[in-house]
Amino acid sequence: MKWIFTIILCFTVGMYATASDVTIDKENCTITKDGKTYNLYGKVKIVDSFEDIKVKIVDSFEDADIKIVNAYEDSCGKVKIVECFEDVKVKIVDSFEDIKIKIVDAFEGIKK
């Protein structure tokens, strides 16, 4: 019985040790996850699996305001949704997110 407890404990500790390390750099408009840095603008593909970043869409207490655009996604907070040739793959989640965003009509950018 003790060996079952030990296996469960090792698995749980290992799970927390491999948890994602996420840093949001609002000044440079980037998010870094597991050593890889992504811009908080550009072409985004929404996926169900194999994502680069997990995103939670909120109405308040966001990390960034995001405006979805059809062109000129070249400034902080502007995103174009694409099916291919993406800069980053995003999975929309309800919990355990890497970043919280608010989708806006009028562009306000990244809150500092």
Coordinates of N, CA and C in Angstrom, one line a residue:
M1 N 0.8 -1.2 0.0 CA 0.0 0.0 0.0 C 0.9 1.3 0.0
K2 N 2.0 1.2 0.7 CA 2.9 2.4 0.8 C 3.5 2.7 -0.6
W3 N 3.7 1.7 -1.4 CA 4.3 1.9 -2.7 C 3.3 2.6 -3.6
I4 N 2.0 2.3 -3.5 CA 1.0 3.0 -4.3 C 1.0 4.5 -3.9
F5 N 1.1 4.8 -2.6 CA 1.1 6.2 -2.2 C 2.3 6.9 -2.7
T6 N 3.5 6.2 -2.7 CA 4.7 6.8 -3.2 C 4.6 7.1 -4.6
I7 N 4.1 6.2 -5.4 CA 3.9 6.4 -6.9 C 3.0 7.6 -7.1
I8 N 1.9 7.7 -6.4 CA 1.0 8.9 -6.6 C 1.7 10.2 -6.2
L9 N 2.4 10.2 -5.1 CA 3.1 11.3 -4.7 C 4.2 11.8 -5.7
C10 N 4.9 10.8 -6.2 CA 6.0 11.2 -7.2 C 5.3 11.7 -8.5
F11 N 4.2 11.1 -8.9 CA 3.5 11.6 -10.1 C 3.0 13.1 -9.9
T12 N 2.4 13.3 -8.7 CA 1.9 14.7 -8.4 C 3.0 15.7 -8.3
V13 N 4.1 15.4 -7.7 CA 5.2 16.3 -7.6 C 5.8 16.6 -9.0
G14 N 5.9 15.5 -9.8 CA 6.4 15.7 -11.2 C 5.5 16.5 -12.0
M15 N 4.2 16.4 -11.8 CA 3.3 17.2 -12.6 C 3.5 18.7 -12.3
Y16 N 3.7 19.0 -11.0 CA 3.9 20.4 -10.7 C 5.3 20.9 -11.1
A17 N 6.3 20.1 -11.1 CA 7.6 20.4 -11.5 C 7.7 20.8 -13.0
T18 N 6.8 20.2 -13.8 CA 6.8 20.4 -15.2 C 5.8 21.4 -15.7
A19 N 5.1 22.1 -14.7 CA 4.1 23.1 -15.0 C 4.8 24.2 -15.9
S20 N 4.0 24.9 -16.7 CA 4.5 25.9 -17.6 C 5.0 27.1 -16.8
D21 N 6.0 27.7 -17.3 CA 6.6 28.9 -16.8 C 6.2 30.0 -17.8
V22 N 5.3 30.9 -17.4 CA 4.7 31.9 -18.3 C 5.1 33.3 -17.8
T23 N 5.6 34.2 -18.7 CA 5.9 35.6 -18.3 C 5.3 36.5 -19.4
I24 N 4.5 37.5 -18.9 CA 4.0 38.5 -19.9 C 4.8 39.7 -19.8
D25 N 5.3 40.2 -20.9 CA 6.1 41.4 -20.9 C 5.3 42.5 -21.7
K26 N 4.6 43.3 -20.9 CA 3.7 44.3 -21.5 C 4.5 45.4 -22.2
E27 N 5.7 45.7 -21.8 CA 6.5 46.7 -22.4 C 6.9 46.3 -23.8
N28 N 7.3 45.1 -24.0 CA 7.7 44.6 -25.3 C 6.6 43.8 -26.0
C29 N 5.4 43.8 -25.4 CA 4.2 43.1 -26.0 C 4.5 41.7 -26.4
T30 N 5.0 40.9 -25.4 CA 5.3 39.5 -25.7 C 4.8 38.7 -24.5
I31 N 4.7 37.4 -24.8 CA 4.4 36.4 -23.7 C 5.5 35.3 -23.9
T32 N 6.1 34.9 -22.9 CA 7.1 33.8 -22.9 C 6.6 32.6 -22.1
K33 N 6.5 31.5 -22.8 CA 6.1 30.2 -22.2 C 7.1 29.1 -22.5
D34 N 7.5 28.5 -21.4 CA 8.5 27.4 -21.6 C 9.7 27.8 -22.4
G35 N 10.2 29.0 -22.2 CA 11.4 29.4 -22.9 C 11.1 30.0 -24.4
K36 N 9.9 29.9 -24.9 CA 9.6 30.4 -26.2 C 8.8 31.7 -26.1
T37 N 9.2 32.7 -26.9 CA 8.6 34.0 -26.8 C 7.7 34.2 -28.0
Y38 N 6.5 34.7 -27.7 CA 5.5 35.0 -28.8 C 5.0 36.4 -28.7
N39 N 4.8 37.1 -29.8 CA 4.2 38.4 -29.8 C 2.8 38.4 -29.4
L40 N 2.3 39.5 -28.7 CA 0.9 39.6 -28.4 C 0.2 40.4 -29.5
Y41 N 0.5 40.1 -30.7 CA -0.1 40.6 -32.0 C 0.3 39.6 -33.1
G42 N -0.4 39.8 -34.2 CA 0.0 39.0 -35.4 C -1.1 38.0 -35.8
K43 N -0.7 37.0 -36.5 CA -1.6 36.0 -37.0 C -1.8 34.8 -36.0
V44 N -3.1 34.5 -35.7 CA -3.4 33.6 -34.7 C -4.3 32.5 -35.2
K45 N -3.9 31.2 -35.0 CA -4.8 30.1 -35.3 C -5.3 29.5 -34.1
I46 N -6.7 29.4 -34.0 CA -7.3 28.8 -32.9 C -7.4 27.3 -33.1
V47 N -6.9 26.5 -32.1 CA -6.8 25.1 -32.2 C -7.5 24.4 -30.9
D48 N -7.7 23.1 -31.1 CA -8.2 22.4 -29.9 C -7.1 21.6 -29.2
S49 N -6.0 21.5 -29.8 CA -4.9 20.8 -29.2 C -3.6 21.2 -29.8
F50 N -2.5 20.9 -29.2 CA -1.1 21.2 -29.6 C -0.9 22.7 -29.7
E51 N -1.5 23.5 -28.7 CA -1.4 24.9 -28.7 C -0.1 25.4 -28.2
D52 N 0.2 26.7 -28.6 CA 1.4 27.3 -28.0 C 1.0 28.0 -26.7
I53 N -0.2 28.6 -26.7 CA -0.6 29.4 -25.5 C -2.1 29.1 -25.2
K54 N -2.4 29.0 -23.9 CA -3.8 28.8 -23.5 C -4.4 30.2 -23.1
V55 N -5.5 30.6 -23.7 CA -6.1 31.9 -23.5 C -7.5 31.8 -22.9
K56 N -7.7 32.6 -21.9 CA -9.1 32.7 -21.3 C -9.6 34.1 -21.7
I57 N -10.8 34.1 -22.3 CA -11.4 35.4 -22.6 C -12.3 35.8 -21.5
V58 N -12.0 37.1 -21.0 CA -12.7 37.6 -19.9 C -13.3 39.0 -20.2
D59 N -14.2 39.5 -19.3 CA -14.8 40.8 -19.4 C -14.0 41.8 -18.6
S60 N -13.3 41.4 -17.6 CA -12.6 42.3 -16.7 C -11.4 41.6 -16.1
F61 N -10.5 42.4 -15.5 CA -9.2 41.9 -15.0 C -8.3 41.1 -16.0
E62 N -8.3 41.6 -17.2 CA -7.6 41.0 -18.3 C -6.1 41.4 -18.2
D63 N -5.3 40.6 -18.8 CA -3.8 40.9 -18.9 C -3.6 41.8 -20.2
A64 N -4.5 41.7 -21.2 CA -4.3 42.4 -22.4 C -5.7 42.6 -23.1
D65 N -5.8 43.8 -23.7 CA -7.0 44.1 -24.6 C -6.6 43.7 -26.0
I66 N -7.4 42.9 -26.7 CA -7.1 42.4 -28.0 C -8.2 42.9 -29.0
K67 N -7.8 43.4 -30.1 CA -8.7 43.8 -31.2 C -8.5 42.8 -32.3
I68 N -9.5 42.2 -32.8 CA -9.5 41.3 -33.9 C -9.6 42.1 -35.2
V69 N -8.6 42.1 -36.1 CA -8.6 42.9 -37.3 C -8.5 42.0 -38.5
N70 N -8.8 42.6 -39.7 CA -8.7 41.9 -41.0 C -7.4 42.1 -41.6
A71 N -6.7 43.2 -41.3 CA -5.4 43.5 -41.9 C -4.6 44.3 -40.9
Y72 N -3.4 44.5 -41.1 CA -2.5 45.3 -40.3 C -2.4 44.9 -38.9
E73 N -2.1 43.6 -38.7 CA -2.0 43.1 -37.3 C -0.6 43.2 -36.8
D74 N 0.0 44.4 -37.1 CA 1.4 44.6 -36.9 C 1.7 45.5 -35.7
S75 N 0.7 45.7 -34.8 CA 1.0 46.5 -33.6 C 0.4 45.8 -32.4
C76 N 0.9 46.2 -31.3 CA 0.6 45.5 -30.0 C -0.9 45.4 -29.8
G77 N -1.4 44.1 -29.6 CA -2.8 43.9 -29.2 C -3.7 43.6 -30.4
K78 N -3.2 43.8 -31.7 CA -4.0 43.6 -32.9 C -3.7 42.1 -33.4
V79 N -4.8 41.4 -33.6 CA -4.7 40.0 -34.0 C -5.6 39.7 -35.2
K80 N -5.1 38.9 -36.1 CA -5.8 38.4 -37.2 C -6.0 36.9 -37.1
I81 N -7.2 36.4 -37.1 CA -7.5 35.0 -37.0 C -7.3 34.4 -38.4
V82 N -6.4 33.3 -38.5 CA -6.1 32.7 -39.7 C -6.2 31.1 -39.6
E83 N -6.2 30.5 -40.7 CA -6.3 29.0 -40.7 C -4.9 28.4 -41.0
C84 N -4.0 29.2 -41.6 CA -2.7 28.7 -41.9 C -1.7 29.8 -41.8
F85 N -0.4 29.5 -41.8 CA 0.7 30.5 -41.7 C 0.6 31.4 -40.5
E86 N 0.2 30.8 -39.4 CA 0.0 31.5 -38.1 C 1.4 31.8 -37.5
D87 N 1.4 32.8 -36.6 CA 2.5 33.2 -35.8 C 2.4 32.4 -34.5
V88 N 1.2 32.1 -34.0 CA 1.0 31.4 -32.8 C -0.3 30.6 -32.8
K89 N -0.3 29.4 -32.2 CA -1.5 28.6 -32.1 C -2.1 28.8 -30.6
V90 N -3.4 29.1 -30.6 CA -4.0 29.4 -29.3 C -5.2 28.5 -29.1
K91 N -5.3 28.0 -27.8 CA -6.4 27.2 -27.4 C -7.2 28.1 -26.4
I92 N -8.5 28.2 -26.6 CA -9.4 29.0 -25.8 C -9.8 28.0 -24.6
V93 N -9.6 28.5 -23.4 CA -9.9 27.6 -22.2 C -10.7 28.4 -21.2
D94 N -11.3 27.7 -20.3 CA -12.0 28.3 -19.2 C -11.2 28.4 -17.9
S95 N -10.2 27.6 -17.8 CA -9.3 27.6 -16.6 C -7.9 27.2 -17.0
F96 N -7.0 27.4 -16.1 CA -5.6 27.0 -16.3 C -5.0 27.7 -17.5
E97 N -5.3 29.0 -17.7 CA -4.9 29.8 -18.8 C -3.4 30.3 -18.6
D98 N -2.8 30.7 -19.7 CA -1.5 31.3 -19.7 C -1.7 32.8 -19.6
I99 N -2.8 33.3 -20.2 CA -3.0 34.8 -20.3 C -4.6 35.0 -20.4
K100 N -5.0 36.1 -19.7 CA -6.4 36.5 -19.8 C -6.5 37.6 -20.8
I101 N -7.4 37.6 -21.7 CA -7.6 38.7 -22.7 C -9.0 39.2 -22.7
K102 N -9.2 40.4 -23.1 CA -10.5 41.0 -23.3 C -10.5 41.4 -24.8
I103 N -11.6 40.9 -25.5 CA -11.7 41.3 -26.9 C -12.5 42.6 -26.9
V104 N -11.9 43.6 -27.6 CA -12.5 45.0 -27.7 C -12.7 45.4 -29.1
D105 N -13.7 46.4 -29.2 CA -14.0 47.0 -30.5 C -13.0 48.1 -30.8
A106 N -12.9 49.0 -29.9 CA -11.9 50.1 -30.0 C -10.6 49.7 -29.4
F107 N -9.5 49.9 -30.1 CA -8.2 49.4 -29.6 C -7.7 50.2 -28.5
E108 N -7.4 49.5 -27.4 CA -6.7 50.2 -26.3 C -5.3 49.6 -26.0
G109 N -5.0 48.5 -26.5 CA -3.7 47.9 -26.4 C -3.5 47.2 -25.1
I110 N -2.2 47.0 -24.8 CA -1.8 46.3 -23.6 C -1.8 47.2 -22.4
K111 N -2.5 46.7 -21.3 CA -2.5 47.5 -20.1 C -1.2 47.4 -19.3
K112 N -0.7 48.5 -18.8 CA 0.6 48.4 -18.1 C 0.4 48.6 -16.6

